[in-house]
């Protein structure tokens, strides 16, 4: 597929990476791909935070992309894929762009450099260097509570002028900054929220969609919230949001994606809730909470 900018809207799913006995669980990955590609999902993010991308070796990341694309081809579906990349070394990231240039993807989701805390001039030079080098379009990922550096709107607006930077996953946790960016951004620059709990709020403010881990559960409801906002039916959107708002808190009670993986395992979509260290599986207390919520939702559905 081409034209990421045209597809960067609606509900995107940051797909979890299922593991079994320390390796990627191909059978579960294919099951997940079949399940979600048949729902109202507008795109997949692979190998980012929710996909435990920082624990994936390059050969595993390549296999992850290949399996998802192959399974979609089998199902005769074609959903855009963005590959999550992160790092604090601009030169090494340029090498990774070269290594992934011929992979069957549609773009990249690239987070700010973590730990080193560059200046805004440094961020500008970093992302421009990557965008000049990349074979595929780039969506920026601003998540200062993980990277310890915020990409300011002044910097974002400069970066939005680059022909190969097409959007932003906004986890800035600053609504005023987000609203100002939505107001001032150039035409065609897409902004998707990555804050699950603020999904409705961001859509109401004018965001183009969301990259929402919680949409692994009740996918159709999250899609309906987006659709109702786009139709201008804010009461209906609020009503649908009420069905899943608590879910966005429950699935982040402990470090993500462990709670979502436990839920998916309990529902039979993956064969194991396994995560990779330093992540650990959910506590017995949270497991019991999730079990109760699954049971409650099953009763409501019946």
Rosetta silent file (secondary structure, phi, psi, omega in degrees, C-alpha in Angstrom):
SEQUENCE: XXXXXXXXXXXXXXXXXXXXXXXXXXXXXXXXXXXXXXXXXXXXXXXXXXXXXXXXXXXXXXXXXXXXXXXXXXXXXXXXXXXXXXXXXXXXXXXXXXXXXXXXXXXXXXXXXXXXXXXXXXXXXXXXXXXXXXXXXXXXXXXXXXXXXXXXXXXXXXXXXXXXXXXXXXXXXXXXXXXXXXXXXXXXXXXXXXXXXXXXXXXXXXXXXXXXXXXXXXXXXXXXXXXXXXXXXXXXXXXXXXXXXXXXXXXXXXXXXXXXXXXXXXXXXXXXXXXXXXXXXXXXXXXXXXXXXXXXXXXXXX
SCORE:     score description
SCORE:     0.000 S_00000001
   1 L     0.000  156.907  177.068    0.000    0.000    0.000 S_00000001
   2 L  -133.750  175.329  175.683    1.030    3.625   -0.458 S_00000001
   3 L    71.831   53.130 -178.562   -0.204    7.029    0.663 S_00000001
   4 H   -54.207  -39.505 -177.995    0.017    6.657    4.444 S_00000001
   5 H   -54.343  -37.849 -179.267   -1.233   10.215    4.896 S_00000001
   6 H   -71.734  -20.250 -176.127   -4.565    9.250    3.311 S_00000001
   7 H  -103.901   -6.809 -172.576   -4.969    6.305    5.698 S_00000001
   8 L   -84.260   72.266  177.965   -3.793    7.924    8.931 S_00000001
   9 L  -160.113  169.299  177.549   -7.181    8.431   10.532 S_00000001
  10 E    79.469 -148.980 -175.185   -9.816    6.500   12.431 S_00000001
  11 E  -100.081  113.430  175.575   -9.067    3.622   14.789 S_00000001
  12 E  -106.992  141.992 -177.471   -5.544    2.191   14.649 S_00000001
  13 E  -110.113  120.184  174.052   -4.566   -0.815   16.735 S_00000001
  14 E   -81.853   88.177 -166.953   -1.067   -1.063   18.286 S_00000001
  15 L   -61.846  132.269  174.266   -1.053   -4.832   17.984 S_00000001
  16 L   -68.798  154.749  176.024    0.400   -6.846   20.867 S_00000001
  17 L  -103.539  110.104 -178.690    3.104   -9.355   20.014 S_00000001
  18 L   -75.633  137.048  178.084    2.129  -12.793   21.337 S_00000001
  19 E  -120.021  152.961  173.651    4.927  -14.919   22.810 S_00000001
  20 E  -147.023  118.169  179.991    5.121  -18.595   23.753 S_00000001
  21 L    56.562   39.626  173.510    8.134  -20.102   25.522 S_00000001
  22 L    88.044   -6.621 -177.398   10.249  -17.057   24.727 S_00000001
  23 E  -119.326  161.958  174.077    9.517  -16.894   20.995 S_00000001
  24 E   -60.573  130.497  179.404    6.946  -15.146   18.821 S_00000001
  25 L   -88.929   95.081 -174.755    3.799  -17.285   18.823 S_00000001
  26 H   -62.062  -40.562 -178.693    3.032  -17.422   15.109 S_00000001
  27 H   -61.251  -45.156  178.926   -0.262  -19.269   15.507 S_00000001
  28 H   -67.443  -37.760  178.986   -1.614  -16.667   17.927 S_00000001
  29 H   -62.557  -41.949  177.653   -0.290  -13.819   15.788 S_00000001
  30 H   -65.011  -39.134  178.695   -2.137  -15.158   12.762 S_00000001
  31 H   -63.823  -44.067  177.732   -5.303  -15.544   14.845 S_00000001
  32 H   -60.390  -45.353 -178.328   -5.036  -11.952   16.068 S_00000001
  33 H   -61.602  -45.045  177.785   -4.483  -10.671   12.540 S_00000001
  34 H   -60.829  -44.137 -176.230   -7.515  -12.539   11.197 S_00000001
  35 H   -63.571  -50.441 -173.005   -9.667  -11.337   14.060 S_00000001
  36 H   -81.827  -27.684  177.117   -8.800   -7.641   13.910 S_00000001
  37 H   -70.533  -15.635  175.514   -8.465   -7.298   10.148 S_00000001
  38 L   -90.970    2.506 -179.781  -12.101   -8.383   10.005 S_00000001
  39 L  -111.962 -177.291 -174.663  -13.184   -5.557   12.289 S_00000001
  40 L   -82.077   59.338  178.072  -13.444   -1.786   11.953 S_00000001
  41 L  -106.833  129.979 -175.694   -9.700   -1.219   12.335 S_00000001
  42 L   -92.927  -12.598  179.273   -8.109    1.332   10.004 S_00000001
  43 E  -175.044  159.526  176.714   -4.478    0.414   10.563 S_00000001
  44 E  -114.706  140.103  165.501   -1.971   -1.620   12.569 S_00000001
  45 E  -106.398  126.014 -179.702    1.075   -0.428   14.482 S_00000001
  46 E  -114.886  139.499  172.505    3.598   -3.252   14.839 S_00000001
  47 L    70.798   21.189  176.091    6.556   -3.483   17.167 S_00000001
  48 L   -95.166 -153.323 -175.056    5.896   -0.292   19.094 S_00000001
  49 L   -57.980  -50.318 -177.642    5.322    0.054   22.854 S_00000001
  50 L   -67.552  -24.649  178.156    2.286   -2.224   23.002 S_00000001
  51 L   -91.484   10.051  179.162    4.057   -4.732   20.770 S_00000001
  52 L    52.885   41.972 -174.658    7.097   -4.827   23.099 S_00000001
  53 H   -61.243  -29.423 -177.991    9.213   -3.692   20.173 S_00000001
  54 H   -72.176  -11.844  176.610   12.231   -2.818   22.294 S_00000001
  55 H   -99.735   -1.758 -176.541   12.561   -6.503   23.212 S_00000001
  56 L   -92.060  129.759  172.024   12.330   -7.730   19.617 S_00000001
  57 L   -73.026  159.592 -175.393   15.458   -8.625   17.673 S_00000001
  58 H   -58.662  -40.487 -179.967   15.543   -7.404   14.086 S_00000001
  59 H   -63.579  -34.066  177.781   14.899  -10.885   12.679 S_00000001
  60 H   -70.923  -40.602  179.272   11.851  -11.176   14.931 S_00000001
  61 H   -63.438  -41.569  177.804   10.552   -7.774   13.901 S_00000001
  62 H   -63.984  -40.742  178.929   10.900   -8.697   10.248 S_00000001
  63 H   -66.148  -38.462  178.034    9.091  -11.981   10.866 S_00000001
  64 H   -57.419  -49.914  179.265    6.330  -10.144   12.729 S_00000001
  65 H   -61.555  -44.749 -176.552    5.684   -7.866    9.757 S_00000001
  66 H   -63.492  -41.137 -179.037    5.850  -10.755    7.278 S_00000001
  67 H   -66.167  -45.700 -178.849    3.346  -12.894    9.203 S_00000001
  68 H   -63.008  -44.910 -179.712    0.814  -10.092    9.596 S_00000001
  69 H   -66.429  -39.509  179.145    1.046   -9.111    5.928 S_00000001
  70 H   -64.180  -41.697 -179.196    0.871  -12.752    4.808 S_00000001
  71 H   -67.834  -37.408  176.126   -2.193  -13.441    6.931 S_00000001
  72 H   -64.453  -38.042  178.276   -3.961  -10.361    5.589 S_00000001
  73 H   -64.703  -38.819  177.728   -3.209  -11.506    2.044 S_00000001
  74 H   -62.123  -38.476 -179.686   -4.693  -14.908    2.856 S_00000001
  75 L   -85.934    0.519 -178.905   -7.816  -13.194    4.152 S_00000001
  76 L    57.605   41.832  174.140   -7.816  -10.828    1.146 S_00000001
  77 L  -117.929  152.151  177.660   -7.618   -7.792    3.404 S_00000001
  78 L  -140.064  100.884 -179.861   -5.213   -4.888    3.079 S_00000001
  79 L  -115.257  134.809 -178.522   -4.794   -2.690    6.127 S_00000001
  80 E   -61.688  146.300  179.890   -1.906   -0.203    6.380 S_00000001
  81 E  -121.746  129.430  168.117    0.971   -1.100    8.673 S_00000001
  82 E  -110.056  136.615  179.263    3.267    1.284   10.498 S_00000001
  83 E   -96.997  126.967  178.708    6.420   -0.112   12.030 S_00000001
  84 E   -79.823  128.578  175.603    7.380    1.225   15.443 S_00000001
  85 E  -129.806  147.411  176.213   10.993    2.321   15.813 S_00000001
  86 L  -152.990  160.160  179.175   12.760    3.972   18.713 S_00000001
  87 L   162.773  165.720 -177.732   16.258    4.791   19.846 S_00000001
  88 L  -111.470    7.144 -178.062   18.567    7.529   21.036 S_00000001
  89 L  -119.784  108.288 -176.522   21.193    7.237   18.285 S_00000001
  90 H   -59.088  -42.216 -178.880   20.263    9.017   15.048 S_00000001
  91 H   -62.917  -43.043  179.504   22.907    7.168   13.026 S_00000001
  92 H   -66.429  -37.152  177.495   21.733    3.758   14.236 S_00000001
  93 H   -65.712  -36.141  175.437   18.114    4.659   13.455 S_00000001
  94 H   -62.743  -38.005  175.478   19.139    5.631    9.925 S_00000001
  95 H   -63.104  -40.149  179.831   20.690    2.184    9.596 S_00000001
  96 H   -67.723  -33.465  174.379   17.432    0.616   10.760 S_00000001
  97 H   -63.473  -39.404  176.433   15.559    2.635    8.139 S_00000001
  98 H   -65.034  -42.966 -176.684   17.891    1.158    5.527 S_00000001
  99 H   -66.877  -25.060 -176.734   17.423   -2.356    6.903 S_00000001
 100 L  -107.551    6.623 -172.140   13.632   -2.092    6.761 S_00000001
 101 L   -61.805  -30.446 -177.725   13.321   -0.130    3.499 S_00000001
 102 L  -104.722   14.445  176.288   12.076   -3.098    1.477 S_00000001
 103 L   -74.834  154.764 -178.534    9.752   -4.549    4.137 S_00000001
 104 L   -80.993   67.634  179.859    6.013   -4.681    3.271 S_00000001
 105 L  -120.858  175.323 -179.792    5.042   -1.702    5.412 S_00000001
 106 L  -117.281   -9.728 -179.382    3.411    1.672    4.751 S_00000001
 107 E   171.850 -176.655 -179.009    5.325    3.879    7.146 S_00000001
 108 E  -123.352  148.873  166.076    7.050    4.288   10.484 S_00000001
 109 E  -113.416  113.151 -172.634    6.010    5.441   13.929 S_00000001
 110 E  -120.049  121.240 -179.347    9.153    6.921   15.462 S_00000001
 111 E   -81.061  160.833  173.871    9.382    8.055   19.066 S_00000001
 112 L   -60.935  153.361  173.982   11.551   10.841   20.396 S_00000001
 113 L   -59.199  132.676 -178.398   15.039    9.841   21.528 S_00000001
 114 L   -94.011  156.608  171.845   14.794    8.559   25.071 S_00000001
 115 L    72.647  -42.228 -172.810   17.063    9.281   28.052 S_00000001
 116 L   -77.004  -20.101  175.583   19.433   11.733   26.341 S_00000001
 117 L    54.123   62.944  179.433   16.925   14.640   26.528 S_00000001
 118 L   -68.780  161.815  173.977   17.983   16.600   23.428 S_00000001
 119 L   -71.892  172.872  176.023   17.095   20.252   22.919 S_00000001
 120 H   -63.459  -36.608  175.900   14.350   21.281   20.509 S_00000001
 121 H   -62.720  -38.454  177.827   17.048   22.047   17.927 S_00000001
 122 H   -66.071  -41.655  177.212   18.360   18.541   18.477 S_00000001
 123 H   -62.484  -43.693  179.590   14.910   17.012   18.033 S_00000001
 124 H   -60.229  -47.624 -178.834   14.376   19.001   14.854 S_00000001
 125 H   -66.268  -37.993  179.818   17.714   17.905   13.401 S_00000001
 126 H   -61.519  -53.737 -175.808   17.138   14.280   14.488 S_00000001
 127 H   -71.616  -33.621  176.034   13.723   13.891   12.881 S_00000001
 128 H   -65.407  -39.616  178.452   14.661   15.818    9.751 S_00000001
 129 H   -63.168  -40.765  178.970   17.669   13.552    9.263 S_00000001
 130 H   -68.210  -43.014 -178.711   15.450   10.475    9.601 S_00000001
 131 H   -66.284  -36.179  176.660   12.757   11.869    7.309 S_00000001
 132 H   -63.859  -29.286 -171.145   15.346   12.760    4.655 S_00000001
 133 H   -94.338  -25.826 -168.552   16.634    9.192    4.811 S_00000001
 134 L   -73.632  140.620  175.544   13.458    7.102    5.126 S_00000001
 135 L   -80.812  -18.245 -178.632   11.988    5.183    2.205 S_00000001
 136 L  -122.275  155.189  178.723    8.555    5.293    3.855 S_00000001
 137 E   -62.301  156.486 -176.740    6.585    8.171    5.450 S_00000001
 138 E  -118.528  133.681  164.447    7.022    8.887    9.140 S_00000001
 139 E  -105.604  130.089  178.896    4.513    9.560   11.884 S_00000001
 140 E   -77.135  157.077 -179.715    6.119   11.152   14.927 S_00000001
 141 E  -131.088  105.153 -179.397    5.479    9.813   18.430 S_00000001
 142 E  -101.042  109.044 -177.440    5.497   12.410   21.197 S_00000001
 143 L  -142.055   74.209 -171.279    5.398   10.704   24.592 S_00000001
 144 H   -62.779  -24.745 -179.695    7.403   12.819   27.053 S_00000001
 145 H   -75.055   -8.826  170.992    6.517   10.774   30.139 S_00000001
 146 H  -103.810  -35.007 -174.238    8.498    7.884   28.593 S_00000001
 147 H   -96.766  -15.706 -177.864   11.250    9.786   26.766 S_00000001
 148 L    70.886   16.846  174.485   11.697   12.697   29.215 S_00000001
 149 L  -144.369  133.479  178.499   11.494   15.242   26.396 S_00000001
 150 L   -97.638  134.005  171.521    8.459   16.982   24.917 S_00000001
 151 L   -83.764  112.012 -177.216    8.338   17.941   21.252 S_00000001
 152 L   -69.872  162.254  177.949    6.946   21.467   21.443 S_00000001
 153 H   -61.639  -35.675  178.724    4.353   22.721   18.990 S_00000001
 154 H   -59.402  -43.117  178.651    6.888   25.086   17.479 S_00000001
 155 H   -70.371  -42.071  179.968    9.096   22.105   16.643 S_00000001
 156 H   -60.987  -40.825 -179.506    6.166   19.952   15.523 S_00000001
 157 H   -68.173  -33.293  174.011    4.958   22.631   13.128 S_00000001
 158 H   -65.786  -45.147 -178.832    8.439   22.893   11.617 S_00000001
 159 H   -66.422  -32.781 -179.359    8.581   19.112   11.212 S_00000001
 160 L   -65.272  -16.544  177.165    5.080   19.028    9.721 S_00000001
 161 L   -76.809  -16.555 -178.063    6.457   21.004    6.763 S_00000001
 162 L   -72.984  133.696 -175.310    8.668   18.059    5.786 S_00000001
 163 L   -63.663  -22.826 -175.715    7.186   16.117    2.876 S_00000001
 164 L  -103.839    8.485  174.716    8.013   12.774    4.508 S_00000001
 165 E  -114.295  112.821 -166.503    6.540   13.535    7.956 S_00000001
 166 E  -112.366   -8.326 -177.852    2.806   13.000    7.729 S_00000001
 167 E  -175.945 -173.363 -173.949    1.415   12.834   11.244 S_00000001
 168 E  -146.096  134.344  162.480    1.734   12.463   14.979 S_00000001
 169 E   -92.365  115.084 -170.995    0.793   10.012   17.702 S_00000001
 170 E   -99.356  105.874  172.070    0.028   12.458   20.480 S_00000001
 171 L  -121.872   36.679 -176.168    0.752   11.262   24.006 S_00000001
 172 L   -71.492  -17.482  178.790    1.839   14.674   25.230 S_00000001
 173 L    58.562   29.220  178.149   -0.648   14.612   28.134 S_00000001
 174 L  -136.292   99.541 -174.126   -1.199   18.354   27.687 S_00000001
 175 H   -62.760  -38.161  179.805   -4.614   19.142   26.280 S_00000001
 176 H   -61.061  -43.300  178.348   -3.850   22.827   25.708 S_00000001
 177 H   -63.441  -41.371 -178.608   -0.809   21.926   23.594 S_00000001
 178 H   -64.086  -44.099 -179.888   -2.852   19.357   21.657 S_00000001
 179 H   -63.704  -41.820  178.828   -5.674   21.791   20.915 S_00000001
 180 H   -63.949  -38.699  178.308   -3.223   24.464   19.761 S_00000001
 181 H   -65.276  -43.663  178.621   -1.511   21.960   17.458 S_00000001
 182 H   -60.880  -34.225  179.458   -4.842   20.870   15.969 S_00000001
 183 H   -72.569  -39.251 -169.090   -5.655   24.535   15.320 S_00000001
 184 H  -100.466  -10.331 -174.923   -2.314   25.483   13.784 S_00000001
 185 L   -62.040  150.681  175.942   -1.207   22.343   11.921 S_00000001
 186 L   -70.692  157.073  179.445   -0.874   22.468    8.139 S_00000001
 187 L   -58.907  133.384  177.168   -3.551   20.869    6.017 S_00000001
 188 L    92.276  -12.319  176.644   -3.083   17.127    5.715 S_00000001
 189 L   -81.003  116.689 -171.841   -0.913   16.697    8.813 S_00000001
 190 E   -89.633  139.945  176.060   -2.682   13.974   10.801 S_00000001
 191 E  -125.892  120.249  176.275   -2.914   13.888   14.582 S_00000001
 192 E  -118.152  135.387  177.253   -4.027   10.713   16.371 S_00000001
 193 E   -75.883  146.222  172.871   -4.256   10.438   20.121 S_00000001
 194 L  -115.770   10.465  178.835   -2.381    7.667   21.859 S_00000001
 195 L   -98.380  102.429 -174.208   -3.951    8.297   25.244 S_00000001
 196 H   -54.680  -45.369 -175.486   -6.664    5.656   25.606 S_00000001
 197 H   -67.905  -18.227 -179.278   -8.442    7.373   28.487 S_00000001
 198 H  -107.323   17.827 -175.017   -8.649   10.644   26.504 S_00000001
 199 H   -56.697  -54.256 -179.168   -9.871    9.082   23.251 S_00000001
 200 H   -63.980  -44.236 -179.886  -13.292   10.739   23.163 S_00000001
 201 H   -57.246  -45.568 -179.127  -11.931   14.047   24.426 S_00000001
 202 H   -65.566  -42.280  178.191   -9.252   14.119   21.714 S_00000001
 203 H   -62.438  -41.001  178.670  -11.725   13.242   18.960 S_00000001
 204 H   -63.434  -34.453  178.936  -14.054   15.975   20.171 S_00000001
 205 H   -74.664  -12.707  176.763  -11.138   18.439   20.060 S_00000001
 206 L   117.218    7.245  177.136  -10.562   17.549   16.406 S_00000001
 207 L   -62.163  152.464 -176.380   -8.039   14.690   16.386 S_00000001
 208 L   -81.704   -8.114 -179.726   -8.123   12.505   13.276 S_00000001
 209 E   161.092 -159.250 -179.270   -8.377    9.292   15.256 S_00000001
 210 E  -148.313  151.593  171.026   -6.598    7.235   17.865 S_00000001
 211 E  -109.917  101.576 -158.710   -3.950    4.555   18.307 S_00000001
 212 L  -125.239  107.878  176.710   -5.671    2.702   21.108 S_00000001
 213 H   -57.689  -42.705 -175.985   -4.397   -0.380   22.953 S_00000001
 214 H   -60.962  -17.694  178.896   -7.749   -0.803   24.715 S_00000001
 215 H   -72.648   -2.532  165.636   -9.399   -1.362   21.331 S_00000001
 216 H   -60.277  -24.702  178.940   -8.061   -4.935   21.489 S_00000001
 217 L  -115.814  139.992  179.243  -11.230   -5.293   23.568 S_00000001
 218 L    54.153   45.307 -176.687  -14.636   -4.008   22.432 S_00000001
 219 H   -54.678  -44.697 -176.849  -13.123   -2.963   19.098 S_00000001
 220 H   -62.608  -33.028 -179.773  -16.499   -2.213   17.539 S_00000001
 221 H   -70.680  -42.564  176.647  -17.392    0.167   20.373 S_00000001
 222 H   -62.592  -40.172  177.117  -14.202    2.194   19.988 S_00000001
 223 H   -64.351  -37.193 -179.648  -14.846    2.378   16.249 S_00000001
 224 H   -67.714  -36.199  176.717  -18.417    3.493   16.930 S_00000001
 225 H   -58.750  -47.515  178.545  -17.216    6.324   19.182 S_00000001
 226 H   -60.246  -46.618 -176.697  -15.095    7.639   16.307 S_00000001
 227 H   -62.975  -40.574 -179.026  -17.944    7.248   13.799 S_00000001
 228 H   -69.003  -37.729  176.896  -20.451    9.081   16.005 S_00000001
 229 H   -63.440  -43.617 -179.295  -18.061   11.983   16.612 S_00000001
 230 H   -63.779  -30.892  177.217  -17.465   12.286   12.875 S_00000001
 231 H   -79.798   -9.144 -177.275  -21.231   12.386   12.288 S_00000001
 232 L    83.968   12.640 -179.118  -21.579   15.118   14.911 S_00000001
 233 L   -93.361   76.689 -171.324  -23.630   12.861   17.201 S_00000001
 234 H   -70.908  -31.828  176.050  -21.890   13.766   20.426 S_00000001
 235 H   -65.903  -42.022  178.107  -24.556   12.362   22.754 S_00000001
 236 H   -66.096  -39.321  177.750  -24.362    9.026   20.958 S_00000001
 237 H   -63.206  -41.629  178.861  -20.567    9.139   21.078 S_00000001
 238 H   -63.749  -39.978  179.647  -20.681    9.837   24.808 S_00000001
 239 H   -64.328  -43.344  178.364  -23.070    6.936   25.352 S_00000001
 240 H   -68.317  -37.602  178.250  -20.802    4.515   23.472 S_00000001
 241 H   -61.953  -36.814 -179.988  -17.764    5.886   25.270 S_00000001
 242 H   -58.989  -27.017 -179.269  -19.437    5.186   28.596 S_00000001
 243 H   -71.131  -23.297 -173.480  -19.388    1.484   27.655 S_00000001
 244 H  -125.772   -3.670 -175.194  -15.574    1.381   27.464 S_00000001
 245 H   -58.362  -43.330 -179.980  -14.230    4.286   29.535 S_00000001
 246 H   -66.157  -30.837  178.905  -13.558    2.099   32.574 S_00000001
 247 H   -60.998  -37.684 -178.688  -11.827   -0.432   30.341 S_00000001
 248 H   -67.615  -21.270  174.736   -9.180    2.154   29.410 S_00000001
 249 H   -86.043  -43.200 -177.579   -8.294    2.454   33.092 S_00000001
 250 H   -59.439  -42.344 -175.423   -8.390   -1.265   33.893 S_00000001
 251 L   -75.836   -2.746  174.987   -6.016   -2.192   31.068 S_00000001
 252 L  -121.458   17.015  177.911   -3.417    0.289   32.354 S_00000001
 253 L   -62.698  -36.835  173.738   -3.679   -0.593   36.044 S_00000001
 254 L  -124.111  164.423 -172.725   -0.337   -2.370   35.673 S_00000001
 255 L   -52.249  130.978  179.509    2.324   -1.797   32.991 S_00000001
 256 L   -77.784  143.772   14.669    1.002   -2.331   29.479 S_00000001
 257 L  -103.039   19.761 -175.697    0.633   -4.603   27.568 S_00000001
 258 H   -55.949  -45.709  179.972    0.485   -7.260   30.306 S_00000001
 259 H   -62.936  -41.186  178.638   -3.179   -6.589   31.257 S_00000001
 260 H   -64.469  -40.108  178.926   -4.330   -6.626   27.620 S_00000001
 261 H   -64.504  -39.800  177.780   -2.419   -9.833   26.977 S_00000001
 262 H   -62.392  -43.417  178.551   -4.016  -11.476   29.988 S_00000001
 263 H   -60.032  -48.190 -178.452   -7.465  -10.438   28.715 S_00000001
 264 H   -63.246  -36.688  176.822   -6.765  -11.753   25.224 S_00000001
 265 H   -65.446  -45.050 -179.204   -5.479  -15.027   26.665 S_00000001
 266 H   -63.669  -28.942 -179.957   -8.564  -15.478   28.854 S_00000001
 267 L   -91.175    0.014  174.801  -10.744  -14.885   25.784 S_00000001
 268 L    83.866   11.083  179.459   -8.805  -17.401   23.678 S_00000001
 269 L   -83.210  -26.263  172.675   -7.320  -14.979   21.148 S_00000001
 270 L  -130.083  156.293 -172.648   -3.748  -15.757   22.176 S_00000001
 271 L   -88.833   -6.040 -179.837   -2.360  -18.965   23.653 S_00000001
 272 L  -157.882  144.436  175.077   -0.328  -17.361   26.421 S_00000001
 273 L   -87.035   16.127 -172.666   -0.264  -14.057   28.355 S_00000001
 274 L   -57.928  137.474  171.336    3.534  -14.155   28.253 S_00000001
 275 L  -125.401  169.240 -179.750    5.503  -10.904   28.192 S_00000001
 276 L  -104.757  138.539  174.872    9.242  -10.314   28.053 S_00000001
 277 L   -56.081  141.319   13.812   11.334   -8.996   30.909 S_00000001
 278 L   -84.439    4.468  171.442   11.495   -6.408   32.289 S_00000001
 279 L   -71.377  149.327  174.135    7.715   -6.678   31.827 S_00000001
 280 L  -130.260  157.119  179.528    6.029   -9.278   34.029 S_00000001
 281 L   -65.750  162.839 -173.605    2.612  -10.873   33.813 S_00000001
 282 L   -63.380  155.095  176.136   -0.256   -9.321   35.766 S_00000001
 283 L   -69.119  161.842  178.123   -0.616   -9.796   39.497 S_00000001
 284 H   -62.744  -32.463  179.965   -3.150  -12.244   40.873 S_00000001
 285 H   -66.766  -45.960  179.413   -5.208   -9.296   42.121 S_00000001
 286 H   -69.463  -37.136  177.088   -5.464   -7.666   38.693 S_00000001
 287 H   -56.985  -41.825  179.108   -6.075  -11.048   37.058 S_00000001
 288 H   -65.602  -39.700  177.259   -9.085  -11.501   39.330 S_00000001
 289 H   -61.566  -45.978 -179.400  -10.365   -8.029   38.424 S_00000001
 290 H   -63.988  -41.707  178.245  -10.046   -8.743   34.719 S_00000001
 291 H   -58.010  -43.754  179.807  -11.755  -12.116   35.129 S_00000001
 292 H   -64.252  -39.981 -178.849  -14.691  -10.426   36.847 S_00000001
 293 H   -69.247  -38.613  175.931  -14.944   -7.784   34.116 S_00000001
 294 H   -60.896  -45.750  179.382  -14.851  -10.401   31.359 S_00000001
 295 H   -61.131  -42.941  179.932  -17.609  -12.331   33.110 S_00000001
 296 H   -61.737  -45.026 -178.513  -19.692   -9.181   33.546 S_00000001
 297 H   -67.671  -33.092  176.230  -19.399   -8.240   29.886 S_00000001
 298 H   -65.636  -39.018  178.496  -20.301  -11.756   28.823 S_00000001
 299 H   -66.568  -40.716  178.428  -23.456  -11.588   30.925 S_00000001
 300 H   -63.506  -43.282 -179.373  -24.385   -8.207   29.452 S_00000001
 301 H   -64.343  -32.742 -179.667  -23.813   -9.513   25.930 S_00000001
 302 L   -73.405    0.000    0.000  -26.003  -12.547   26.620 S_00000001
